[in-house]
Amino acid sequence: MKSQIIKNKSSSRKVNSIKNALWGVFAQFFQLLISFICRTIFIRKLGVEILGINGLYSSILTVLSIAELGIGNILLFNLYKPIKNGDMAKIEQFLNYYKKLYNIIALVVTIAGLIVMPFLKFIISSDVSISNTDIYVYYGIFLLNSIFSYLLCYKQAIINADQRNYIIKISNIIFDLLRSGLQIAFLFILPSFKIYLIIASVCVLMQNLFLSFVVDKLYPQLKQYKTLSLPNEEKSEIKKNLFNTFLYKIGVVVLSNTDAILISTIVSTVAVGLYSNYNMIVTAVTAIINILVMALYASVGDVIAEDDKKKVLSIFNVLQFVFAFLAVFCALCFATVFNDFITFWVGSEYLFSTTTVLIISFSFFFTTFNSCLWLFRENFGLFKEVRLLMISAAILNIGFSILLGYLWGIDGILVATIIAKFLTIYIFEPYILYKKVFEKMPWWYYIRMMFYTALVVVSIALMMFISQYIPLSICGFFLKIFINGVYCVLLSLFFFKTEVFRQVIITIKSIFKKSKKNTVIEERRIQN
């Protein structure tokens, strides 16, 4: 009997790619909508203190997730070749080994999570009126949820590696709907944070069990190789890769998830709740932009495969221009309408100051502007070269956050993250990419970054000046967004005659032409 994977190779991988993209976009917008509805009811029923605890514990458990070491990415990489060859025995060898690794991770996270428990009273500020018993119970359920997320998840890698991750996206939608529906129902019937968290934990476990069942049905041949073990030399290679990935991941996780912990410790746990509202919107917009990034991922890989450095640099400059304008437009919207949105959504008592909103806006701008670096770094596999940068940024972030946090509160902590990234990632990552890949100094990159930074500063000042004359209302909210959009369109005309703008138009046309050509070829192949 032929393996399911070999059968899948005879079907269109192009069709699977389209399914993955469409379900990915739909799942992202669905998750944003359901999260928005659920959080709105959460705030109304449980209040800002519980919101702060929820944001704080999420950050703590994310930091503990560094124990995962980036195993998922390495497993995915190792499965590509045996899936291509239809080697079921080798696939099961990898899965058996990674099952053991994930069980170890679950144990490490459990132990690390329990070690953190005695320190919670120092992290949670005294302005929270929740009993000590509830503080520990809530944390225990959060920890259980994290542990459940590692059980049976190793099987999902074969779905991703076989270009069927739309199955995971569909299951995400189903279980997100189930979880949110139950949580919302209980928030109205019995507003209890314990029940809210227990529902989340049960749904995580149910989804992992469901996907495990799906894998068993799709790939039944794997069962006959359950006893096979991975050769020792391959285990050694995986451990070596894990070490490199681990150093990189420590920096990424600590850099991205310590702000909430430091805000709770230095400022207040309630402030974490306020910050989590803003951060949810920023994360949602970032996720939408990341859909574009991932859509470009394979295309960039194809260009790199041609081994034409001049062409690769040209594409890099084009994408840099696109991401720069995305960053400018979104930063303008955040700066001018963020507090309007929060006011309409949950009320003026959940607002941050204009200064804090500006810092969040600039932080988003720099992150999005440098997305192009991430895209090319991933494609060229420069993990080893940047791992020390990430760790350095994380250490500087913690140091600056403590210092500036005590001086300026939440503004100091958020500014510290920008400073830490500038002193490490934003300066040295372009240098690494340009020297390793383009074989030249990144002077033009630095000049562009300074130019767009000055541009966004002037643009925000201008748009905020105009916005103060627009009254606070729903119509005013959309009018501000419209004005920001018109401004960015007019701004783009300034670049109309530049070489990079011409290349953007050429690239867009070629993408559409190539897409149309591939579609026609695929349709003819299917018909034949």
Protein backbone atom coordinates (compact mmCIF):
# COMPACT_ATOMS: atom_id res chain seq x y z
CA MET A 1 0.00 0.00 0.00
CA LYS A 2 1.40 3.39 -0.95
CA SER A 3 2.03 5.84 1.84
CA GLN A 4 -0.26 8.78 2.30
CA ILE A 5 2.71 11.08 1.80
CA ILE A 6 3.52 9.60 -1.60
CA LYS A 7 -0.11 10.01 -2.58
CA ASN A 8 0.04 13.58 -1.45
CA LYS A 9 3.08 14.21 -3.67
CA SER A 10 1.02 13.21 -6.67
CA SER A 11 -1.56 15.83 -5.75
CA SER A 12 -0.89 19.48 -6.31
CA ARG A 13 1.47 21.04 -3.78
CA LYS A 14 0.45 24.34 -5.33
CA VAL A 15 -3.14 23.70 -4.25
CA ASN A 16 -1.95 22.96 -0.71
CA SER A 17 0.08 26.17 -0.68
CA ILE A 18 -2.99 28.17 -1.73
CA LYS A 19 -5.09 26.44 0.93
CA ASN A 20 -2.44 27.16 3.55
CA ALA A 21 -2.33 30.85 2.61
CA LEU A 22 -6.11 31.32 2.47
CA TRP A 23 -6.80 29.49 5.72
CA GLY A 24 -3.88 31.32 7.33
CA VAL A 25 -5.34 34.72 6.46
CA PHE A 26 -8.86 33.68 7.49
CA ALA A 27 -7.63 32.14 10.76
CA GLN A 28 -5.67 35.31 11.59
CA PHE A 29 -8.65 37.61 11.12
CA PHE A 30 -10.96 35.16 12.89
CA GLN A 31 -8.59 34.94 15.85
CA LEU A 32 -8.38 38.74 16.00
CA LEU A 33 -12.17 39.09 15.99
CA ILE A 34 -12.79 36.38 18.58
CA SER A 35 -9.98 37.67 20.83
CA PHE A 36 -11.41 41.19 20.63
CA ILE A 37 -14.92 40.03 21.60
CA CYS A 38 -13.65 37.76 24.38
CA ARG A 39 -11.36 40.43 25.86
CA THR A 40 -14.14 43.03 25.80
CA ILE A 41 -16.40 40.80 27.89
CA PHE A 42 -13.43 39.73 30.05
CA ILE A 43 -12.72 43.36 31.00
CA ARG A 44 -16.38 44.11 31.71
CA LYS A 45 -16.90 41.05 33.89
CA LEU A 46 -13.53 40.51 35.63
CA GLY A 47 -11.92 43.97 35.71
CA VAL A 48 -8.50 45.49 35.18
CA GLU A 49 -6.74 43.68 38.06
CA ILE A 50 -7.51 40.24 36.63
CA LEU A 51 -6.58 41.59 33.19
CA GLY A 52 -3.18 42.55 34.61
CA ILE A 53 -2.70 39.11 36.19
CA ASN A 54 -3.66 37.48 32.88
CA GLY A 55 -1.09 39.55 30.95
CA LEU A 56 1.63 39.01 33.56
CA TYR A 57 1.22 35.23 33.79
CA SER A 58 1.13 34.92 29.99
CA SER A 59 4.52 36.68 29.82
CA ILE A 60 6.02 34.56 32.62
CA LEU A 61 4.98 31.30 30.95
CA THR A 62 6.23 32.55 27.57
CA VAL A 63 9.64 33.21 29.12
CA LEU A 64 9.61 29.69 30.57
CA SER A 65 8.92 28.40 27.05
CA ILE A 66 12.61 28.93 26.20
CA ALA A 67 12.89 25.33 27.42
CA GLU A 68 11.34 24.39 24.05
CA LEU A 69 14.72 25.33 22.52
CA GLY A 70 13.21 25.86 19.07
CA ILE A 71 12.71 22.11 18.69
CA GLY A 72 9.65 22.61 16.50
CA ASN A 73 11.63 24.35 13.73
CA ILE A 74 14.40 21.75 13.79
CA LEU A 75 11.90 18.88 13.67
CA LEU A 76 10.17 20.52 10.71
CA PHE A 77 13.50 20.90 8.88
CA ASN A 78 14.48 17.27 9.52
CA LEU A 79 11.15 15.94 8.23
CA TYR A 80 11.34 17.58 4.78
CA LYS A 81 13.68 15.03 3.21
CA PRO A 82 12.00 11.80 4.46
CA ILE A 83 8.59 13.22 3.51
CA LYS A 84 9.88 13.99 0.01
CA ASN A 85 11.22 10.43 -0.25
CA GLY A 86 8.14 8.85 1.35
CA ASP A 87 10.41 7.27 4.00
CA MET A 88 7.87 6.43 6.71
CA ALA A 89 10.41 4.61 8.90
CA LYS A 90 12.71 7.64 9.08
CA ILE A 91 9.74 9.94 9.78
CA GLU A 92 8.69 7.81 12.73
CA GLN A 93 12.28 7.68 14.02
CA PHE A 94 12.30 11.46 14.21
CA LEU A 95 8.84 11.60 15.79
CA ASN A 96 9.76 9.02 18.43
CA TYR A 97 12.87 10.97 19.38
CA TYR A 98 11.09 14.33 19.48
CA LYS A 99 8.30 12.83 21.58
CA LYS A 100 10.91 12.09 24.25
CA LEU A 101 12.33 15.61 23.94
CA TYR A 102 8.91 17.23 24.32
CA ASN A 103 8.17 15.10 27.39
CA ILE A 104 11.44 16.33 28.90
CA ILE A 105 10.46 19.91 28.02
CA ALA A 106 7.09 19.48 29.74
CA LEU A 107 8.92 18.26 32.85
CA VAL A 108 11.44 21.14 32.76
CA VAL A 109 8.66 23.74 32.33
CA THR A 110 6.79 22.16 35.25
CA ILE A 111 9.83 22.34 37.55
CA ALA A 112 10.78 25.86 36.41
CA GLY A 113 7.18 27.00 36.81
CA LEU A 114 7.03 25.66 40.36
CA ILE A 115 10.34 27.36 41.21
CA VAL A 116 8.87 30.70 40.09
CA MET A 117 5.79 30.37 42.36
CA PRO A 118 7.41 31.62 45.61
CA PHE A 119 8.56 34.79 43.79
CA LEU A 120 5.09 35.77 42.53
CA LYS A 121 4.46 37.93 45.61
CA PHE A 122 7.49 40.05 44.64
CA ILE A 123 6.42 40.36 40.99
CA ILE A 124 2.75 41.24 41.62
CA SER A 125 2.37 44.78 42.95
CA SER A 126 0.70 45.58 46.26
CA ASP A 127 -2.12 47.51 44.55
CA VAL A 128 -3.76 44.20 43.55
CA SER A 129 -6.52 43.16 45.95
CA ILE A 130 -6.60 39.48 44.93
CA SER A 131 -6.01 36.94 47.72
CA ASN A 132 -2.70 35.05 47.86
CA THR A 133 -4.55 31.76 47.44
CA ASP A 134 -6.16 32.90 44.19
CA ILE A 135 -2.87 34.30 42.91
CA TYR A 136 -1.26 30.85 43.23
CA VAL A 137 -4.31 28.95 41.94
CA TYR A 138 -4.48 31.15 38.83
CA TYR A 139 -0.79 30.63 38.20
CA GLY A 140 -1.12 26.86 38.69
CA ILE A 141 -3.82 26.66 36.01
CA PHE A 142 -1.71 28.82 33.67
CA LEU A 143 1.20 26.43 34.22
CA LEU A 144 -1.03 23.43 33.53
CA ASN A 145 -2.15 25.06 30.28
CA SER A 146 1.47 25.52 29.25
CA ILE A 147 2.29 21.87 30.02
CA PHE A 148 -0.72 20.65 28.03
CA SER A 149 0.54 22.61 25.00
CA TYR A 150 3.60 20.32 24.80
CA LEU A 151 1.70 17.03 24.99
CA LEU A 152 1.30 15.29 21.61
CA CYS A 153 2.25 18.51 19.76
CA TYR A 154 5.24 16.78 18.14
CA LYS A 155 2.86 14.99 15.75
CA GLN A 156 1.71 18.27 14.26
CA ALA A 157 5.12 18.76 12.65
CA ILE A 158 4.38 16.14 9.99
CA ILE A 159 1.25 18.07 8.93
CA ASN A 160 3.30 21.27 8.51
CA ALA A 161 6.20 19.54 6.76
CA ASP A 162 3.77 17.85 4.37
CA GLN A 163 2.38 21.30 3.41
CA ARG A 164 -0.97 20.61 5.05
CA ASN A 165 -0.86 23.18 7.82
CA TYR A 166 -4.28 24.41 6.69
CA ILE A 167 -5.54 21.44 8.73
CA ILE A 168 -4.01 23.00 11.86
CA LYS A 169 -5.49 26.40 10.92
CA ILE A 170 -8.97 24.86 10.60
CA SER A 171 -8.59 23.12 13.96
CA ASN A 172 -7.43 26.43 15.48
CA ILE A 173 -10.63 28.08 14.27
CA ILE A 174 -12.82 25.26 15.60
CA PHE A 175 -11.22 25.10 19.03
CA ASP A 176 -10.84 28.88 19.34
CA LEU A 177 -14.57 29.15 18.68
CA LEU A 178 -15.31 26.40 21.22
CA ARG A 179 -13.02 27.91 23.86
CA SER A 180 -14.20 31.49 23.39
CA GLY A 181 -17.87 30.45 23.26
CA LEU A 182 -17.59 28.55 26.55
CA GLN A 183 -15.54 31.31 28.20
CA ILE A 184 -18.00 34.03 27.15
CA ALA A 185 -20.97 31.93 28.29
CA PHE A 186 -19.43 31.34 31.73
CA LEU A 187 -18.39 34.99 32.06
CA PHE A 188 -22.08 35.89 31.82
CA ILE A 189 -23.36 32.98 33.92
CA LEU A 190 -20.59 32.71 36.51
CA PRO A 191 -17.79 35.33 36.17
CA SER A 192 -14.88 33.25 37.46
CA PHE A 193 -11.28 33.58 36.29
CA LYS A 194 -10.60 30.01 37.46
CA ILE A 195 -13.30 28.59 35.18
CA TYR A 196 -12.10 30.87 32.37
CA LEU A 197 -8.57 29.41 32.64
CA ILE A 198 -9.71 25.80 33.10
CA ILE A 199 -11.74 26.04 29.87
CA ALA A 200 -8.62 27.28 28.03
CA SER A 201 -6.50 24.40 29.40
CA VAL A 202 -9.07 21.73 28.51
CA CYS A 203 -9.43 23.12 24.97
CA VAL A 204 -5.64 23.08 24.44
CA LEU A 205 -5.53 19.43 25.51
CA MET A 206 -8.54 18.54 23.35
CA GLN A 207 -7.02 20.19 20.28
CA ASN A 208 -3.73 18.33 20.70
CA LEU A 209 -5.63 15.04 21.08
CA PHE A 210 -7.73 15.84 18.00
CA LEU A 211 -4.68 16.65 15.84
CA SER A 212 -2.95 13.52 17.09
CA PHE A 213 -5.99 11.53 15.96
CA VAL A 214 -5.92 13.29 12.55
CA VAL A 215 -2.23 12.40 12.06
CA ASP A 216 -2.94 8.75 12.92
CA LYS A 217 -5.71 8.69 10.31
CA LEU A 218 -3.74 10.49 7.59
CA TYR A 219 -0.54 8.49 8.09
CA PRO A 220 -1.59 5.04 9.44
CA GLN A 221 1.65 3.43 8.19
CA LEU A 222 3.59 5.19 10.96
CA LYS A 223 2.18 2.79 13.58
CA GLN A 224 4.27 -0.14 12.33
CA TYR A 225 7.49 1.78 13.11
CA LYS A 226 6.65 2.77 16.70
CA THR A 227 9.65 0.91 18.16
CA LEU A 228 12.29 2.43 15.85
CA SER A 229 14.95 4.68 17.36
CA LEU A 230 16.95 7.44 15.73
CA PRO A 231 20.67 6.62 15.18
CA ASN A 232 23.03 8.19 17.74
CA GLU A 233 24.91 10.27 15.14
CA GLU A 234 21.66 11.95 14.06
CA LYS A 235 20.74 12.61 17.69
CA SER A 236 24.12 14.30 18.16
CA GLU A 237 23.53 16.54 15.13
CA ILE A 238 20.10 17.54 16.47
CA LYS A 239 21.58 18.39 19.89
CA LYS A 240 24.21 20.54 18.19
CA ASN A 241 21.52 22.43 16.26
CA LEU A 242 19.45 22.79 19.43
CA PHE A 243 22.33 24.52 21.18
CA ASN A 244 22.65 27.16 18.43
CA THR A 245 18.90 27.67 18.27
CA PHE A 246 18.61 27.83 22.06
CA LEU A 247 21.02 30.75 22.35
CA TYR A 248 19.08 32.60 19.66
CA LYS A 249 15.71 31.82 21.24
CA ILE A 250 16.76 32.97 24.72
CA GLY A 251 17.41 36.43 23.33
CA VAL A 252 14.17 36.58 21.32
CA VAL A 253 11.92 35.38 24.16
CA VAL A 254 13.50 37.49 26.90
CA LEU A 255 13.59 40.58 24.67
CA SER A 256 9.93 40.22 23.70
CA ASN A 257 8.31 39.10 26.95
CA THR A 258 10.04 40.70 29.94
CA ASP A 259 8.35 44.12 29.60
CA ALA A 260 5.13 42.91 31.26
CA ILE A 261 7.06 41.32 34.15
CA LEU A 262 9.13 44.47 34.70
CA ILE A 263 6.06 46.72 34.44
CA SER A 264 4.33 44.65 37.12
CA THR A 265 7.38 44.66 39.41
CA ILE A 266 8.41 48.31 38.98
CA VAL A 267 5.15 50.12 38.10
CA SER A 268 2.03 48.05 38.90
CA THR A 269 0.22 44.89 37.85
CA VAL A 270 -2.79 47.01 36.84
CA ALA A 271 -0.53 48.82 34.34
CA VAL A 272 0.20 45.42 32.76
CA GLY A 273 -3.54 45.08 32.12
CA LEU A 274 -3.68 48.48 30.43
CA TYR A 275 -0.57 47.72 28.39
CA SER A 276 -1.97 44.33 27.30
CA ASN A 277 -4.91 46.10 25.58
CA TYR A 278 -2.56 48.22 23.49
CA ASN A 279 -0.25 45.29 22.91
CA MET A 280 -3.12 43.10 21.65
CA ILE A 281 -3.84 45.61 18.87
CA VAL A 282 -0.17 46.02 17.99
CA THR A 283 0.27 42.23 17.93
CA ALA A 284 -2.79 41.85 15.69
CA VAL A 285 -1.52 44.43 13.17
CA THR A 286 1.95 42.84 13.29
CA ALA A 287 0.41 39.41 12.63
CA ILE A 288 -1.40 40.77 9.57
CA ILE A 289 1.87 42.24 8.26
CA ASN A 290 3.56 38.90 8.97
CA ILE A 291 1.09 37.27 6.56
CA LEU A 292 2.69 39.44 3.88
CA VAL A 293 6.16 38.50 5.16
CA MET A 294 5.41 34.77 5.02
CA ALA A 295 3.79 35.15 1.58
CA LEU A 296 7.06 36.66 0.36
CA TYR A 297 9.22 34.06 2.13
CA ALA A 298 9.23 31.46 -0.66
CA SER A 299 9.59 34.11 -3.40
CA VAL A 300 12.66 35.54 -1.70
CA GLY A 301 14.03 32.01 -1.40
CA ASP A 302 13.58 31.52 -5.17
CA VAL A 303 15.50 34.72 -5.91
CA ILE A 304 18.29 33.69 -3.53
CA ALA A 305 18.52 30.30 -5.25
CA GLU A 306 19.45 32.10 -8.49
CA ASP A 307 22.68 33.20 -6.75
CA ASP A 308 22.55 36.69 -8.27
CA LYS A 309 23.66 39.07 -5.49
CA LYS A 310 22.77 42.18 -7.49
CA LYS A 311 19.23 40.94 -8.05
CA VAL A 312 18.87 39.89 -4.40
CA LEU A 313 19.98 43.35 -3.25
CA SER A 314 17.53 44.97 -5.68
CA ILE A 315 14.63 42.89 -4.27
CA PHE A 316 15.80 43.71 -0.74
CA ASN A 317 15.68 47.45 -1.48
CA VAL A 318 12.20 47.14 -3.04
CA LEU A 319 10.81 45.26 -0.04
CA GLN A 320 12.54 47.68 2.32
CA PHE A 321 10.64 50.52 0.64
CA VAL A 322 7.31 48.65 0.98
CA PHE A 323 7.86 47.82 4.65
CA ALA A 324 8.96 51.39 5.35
CA PHE A 325 5.68 52.79 4.05
CA LEU A 326 3.67 50.16 5.91
CA ALA A 327 5.56 51.13 9.08
CA VAL A 328 4.95 54.86 8.52
CA PHE A 329 1.21 54.44 7.86
CA CYS A 330 0.58 52.13 10.84
CA ALA A 331 2.70 54.29 13.18
CA LEU A 332 0.67 57.33 12.11
CA CYS A 333 -2.59 55.53 12.84
CA PHE A 334 -1.37 54.32 16.23
CA ALA A 335 -0.19 57.78 17.24
CA THR A 336 -3.39 59.56 16.17
CA VAL A 337 -6.23 57.10 16.85
CA PHE A 338 -4.97 54.56 19.41
CA ASN A 339 -6.46 56.35 22.40
CA ASP A 340 -9.66 57.08 20.48
CA PHE A 341 -10.05 53.36 19.83
CA ILE A 342 -9.37 52.38 23.45
CA THR A 343 -11.90 55.00 24.62
CA PHE A 344 -14.65 53.65 22.35
CA TRP A 345 -13.73 50.06 23.17
CA VAL A 346 -13.32 49.86 26.96
CA GLY A 347 -13.47 53.45 28.24
CA SER A 348 -11.20 56.39 29.03
CA GLU A 349 -10.12 54.85 32.38
CA TYR A 350 -8.01 52.35 30.39
CA LEU A 351 -5.99 55.01 28.54
CA PHE A 352 -2.25 55.60 28.57
CA SER A 353 -0.75 59.07 28.19
CA THR A 354 0.04 60.48 24.75
CA THR A 355 3.75 60.03 25.49
CA THR A 356 3.31 56.30 26.13
CA VAL A 357 1.26 55.90 22.94
CA LEU A 358 3.99 57.66 20.95
CA ILE A 359 6.64 55.33 22.36
CA ILE A 360 4.51 52.30 21.40
CA SER A 361 4.05 53.78 17.91
CA PHE A 362 7.78 54.35 17.37
CA SER A 363 8.60 50.88 18.71
CA PHE A 364 6.20 49.40 16.16
CA PHE A 365 7.70 51.54 13.38
CA PHE A 366 11.25 50.31 13.99
CA THR A 367 10.16 46.68 14.29
CA THR A 368 8.17 46.77 11.04
CA PHE A 369 10.82 48.76 9.18
CA ASN A 370 13.36 46.05 10.02
CA SER A 371 11.04 43.15 9.05
CA CYS A 372 12.85 42.98 5.73
CA LEU A 373 16.07 42.15 7.59
CA TRP A 374 14.31 39.26 9.34
CA LEU A 375 12.91 37.96 6.05
CA PHE A 376 16.32 37.79 4.37
CA ARG A 377 18.15 36.63 7.50
CA GLU A 378 15.78 33.65 7.82
CA ASN A 379 16.17 32.75 4.16
CA PHE A 380 19.96 32.87 4.37
CA GLY A 381 19.95 30.93 7.66
CA LEU A 382 22.04 33.47 9.60
CA PHE A 383 20.92 32.21 13.04
CA LYS A 384 24.40 31.49 14.33
CA GLU A 385 25.65 34.95 13.31
CA VAL A 386 22.88 36.85 15.13
CA ARG A 387 22.38 34.70 18.25
CA LEU A 388 24.81 36.77 20.34
CA LEU A 389 23.06 39.95 19.15
CA MET A 390 19.75 38.65 20.52
CA ILE A 391 21.26 37.71 23.87
CA SER A 392 23.07 41.07 24.12
CA ALA A 393 19.82 42.90 23.31
CA ALA A 394 17.97 40.91 25.97
CA ILE A 395 20.59 41.67 28.65
CA LEU A 396 20.69 45.38 27.76
CA ASN A 397 16.90 45.50 27.72
CA ILE A 398 16.63 44.17 31.26
CA GLY A 399 19.38 46.51 32.51
CA PHE A 400 17.99 49.65 30.86
CA SER A 401 14.41 48.71 31.82
CA ILE A 402 15.28 48.49 35.52
CA LEU A 403 17.20 51.78 35.41
CA LEU A 404 14.74 53.77 33.28
CA GLY A 405 11.71 52.06 34.80
CA TYR A 406 12.49 53.47 38.24
CA LEU A 407 13.12 56.89 36.67
CA TRP A 408 10.20 57.18 34.22
CA GLY A 409 7.86 54.26 34.96
CA ILE A 410 6.28 52.41 32.07
CA ASP A 411 7.65 54.93 29.55
CA GLY A 412 11.17 54.13 30.69
CA ILE A 413 10.63 50.37 30.34
CA LEU A 414 9.27 50.71 26.80
CA VAL A 415 12.01 53.15 25.75
CA ALA A 416 14.61 50.73 27.16
CA THR A 417 13.51 48.06 24.67
CA ILE A 418 13.99 50.47 21.74
CA ILE A 419 17.43 51.53 23.03
CA ALA A 420 18.53 47.90 23.55
CA LYS A 421 17.49 46.97 20.00
CA PHE A 422 19.23 50.01 18.51
CA LEU A 423 22.52 49.27 20.27
CA THR A 424 22.49 45.68 18.99
CA ILE A 425 20.00 44.42 16.38
CA TYR A 426 19.27 47.60 14.41
CA ILE A 427 22.96 48.50 14.06
CA PHE A 428 24.75 45.16 13.71
CA GLU A 429 22.18 42.94 11.97
CA PRO A 430 22.27 45.03 8.75
CA TYR A 431 26.07 44.87 8.95
CA ILE A 432 25.99 41.04 9.19
CA LEU A 433 23.52 40.68 6.32
CA TYR A 434 25.31 43.11 4.01
CA LYS A 435 28.80 41.72 4.68
CA LYS A 436 27.80 38.04 4.54
CA VAL A 437 25.35 38.24 1.65
CA PHE A 438 25.81 41.42 -0.37
CA GLU A 439 29.55 41.72 0.35
CA LYS A 440 29.43 45.46 0.97
CA MET A 441 28.99 47.92 3.84
CA PRO A 442 25.40 48.80 4.81
CA TRP A 443 25.81 52.57 4.63
CA TRP A 444 22.75 53.03 2.42
CA TYR A 445 20.66 50.97 4.83
CA TYR A 446 21.64 53.22 7.75
CA ILE A 447 20.95 56.34 5.68
CA ARG A 448 17.49 55.02 4.73
CA MET A 449 16.71 54.15 8.33
CA MET A 450 17.67 57.68 9.48
CA PHE A 451 15.67 59.20 6.63
CA TYR A 452 12.49 57.21 7.37
CA THR A 453 12.88 57.83 11.10
CA ALA A 454 12.99 61.58 10.46
CA LEU A 455 10.07 61.18 8.06
CA VAL A 456 7.89 59.37 10.62
CA VAL A 457 8.73 61.93 13.32
CA VAL A 458 7.70 64.85 11.08
CA SER A 459 4.64 62.96 9.80
CA ILE A 460 3.38 62.08 13.28
CA ALA A 461 3.86 65.67 14.45
CA LEU A 462 1.91 66.97 11.43
CA MET A 463 -0.91 64.41 11.70
CA MET A 464 -1.28 64.93 15.46
CA PHE A 465 -1.51 68.67 14.87
CA ILE A 466 -4.30 68.09 12.33
CA SER A 467 -6.02 65.46 14.52
CA GLN A 468 -6.47 67.83 17.45
CA TYR A 469 -9.06 69.74 15.39
CA ILE A 470 -11.10 66.56 14.71
CA PRO A 471 -13.65 65.83 17.46
CA LEU A 472 -13.68 62.52 19.37
CA SER A 473 -16.32 60.45 17.60
CA ILE A 474 -16.69 57.33 15.47
CA CYS A 475 -16.77 59.48 12.33
CA GLY A 476 -13.73 61.40 13.57
CA PHE A 477 -11.92 58.09 14.19
CA PHE A 478 -12.36 56.93 10.58
CA LEU A 479 -11.67 60.43 9.25
CA LYS A 480 -8.26 60.41 10.97
CA ILE A 481 -7.41 57.02 9.42
CA PHE A 482 -8.54 58.30 6.00
CA ILE A 483 -6.39 61.44 6.33
CA ASN A 484 -3.39 59.29 7.33
CA GLY A 485 -3.95 57.13 4.25
CA VAL A 486 -4.26 60.11 1.91
CA TYR A 487 -1.13 61.62 3.44
CA CYS A 488 0.86 58.42 2.80
CA VAL A 489 -0.38 58.25 -0.81
CA LEU A 490 0.68 61.86 -1.37
CA LEU A 491 3.97 61.08 0.34
CA SER A 492 4.60 58.21 -2.08
CA LEU A 493 4.34 60.66 -4.99
CA PHE A 494 7.50 62.26 -3.64
CA PHE A 495 9.29 58.99 -4.55
CA PHE A 496 7.49 58.56 -7.88
CA LYS A 497 10.51 59.20 -10.09
CA THR A 498 13.03 57.32 -7.94
CA GLU A 499 14.60 54.05 -9.06
CA VAL A 500 13.27 52.11 -6.06
CA PHE A 501 9.68 53.19 -6.79
CA ARG A 502 10.09 52.07 -10.41
CA GLN A 503 11.39 48.71 -9.17
CA VAL A 504 8.38 48.36 -6.84
CA ILE A 505 5.99 48.75 -9.80
CA ILE A 506 8.02 46.28 -11.91
CA THR A 507 8.11 43.75 -9.08
CA ILE A 508 4.37 43.98 -8.43
CA LYS A 509 3.64 43.48 -12.14
CA SER A 510 5.98 40.48 -12.35
CA ILE A 511 4.39 38.88 -9.29
CA PHE A 512 0.91 39.15 -10.79
CA LYS A 513 2.16 37.94 -14.19
CA LYS A 514 3.98 34.98 -12.62
CA SER A 515 0.98 34.13 -10.46
CA LYS A 516 -1.34 34.16 -13.50
CA LYS A 517 1.11 32.04 -15.50
CA ASN A 518 1.45 29.45 -12.70
CA THR A 519 -2.33 29.27 -12.35
CA VAL A 520 -2.79 28.58 -16.08
CA ILE A 521 -0.05 25.91 -16.05
CA GLU A 522 -1.57 24.27 -12.97
CA GLU A 523 -5.05 24.21 -14.52
CA ARG A 524 -3.69 22.59 -17.71
CA ARG A 525 -1.76 20.01 -15.69
CA ILE A 526 -4.85 19.08 -13.66
CA GLN A 527 -6.95 18.78 -16.83
CA ASN A 528 -4.37 16.47 -18.42
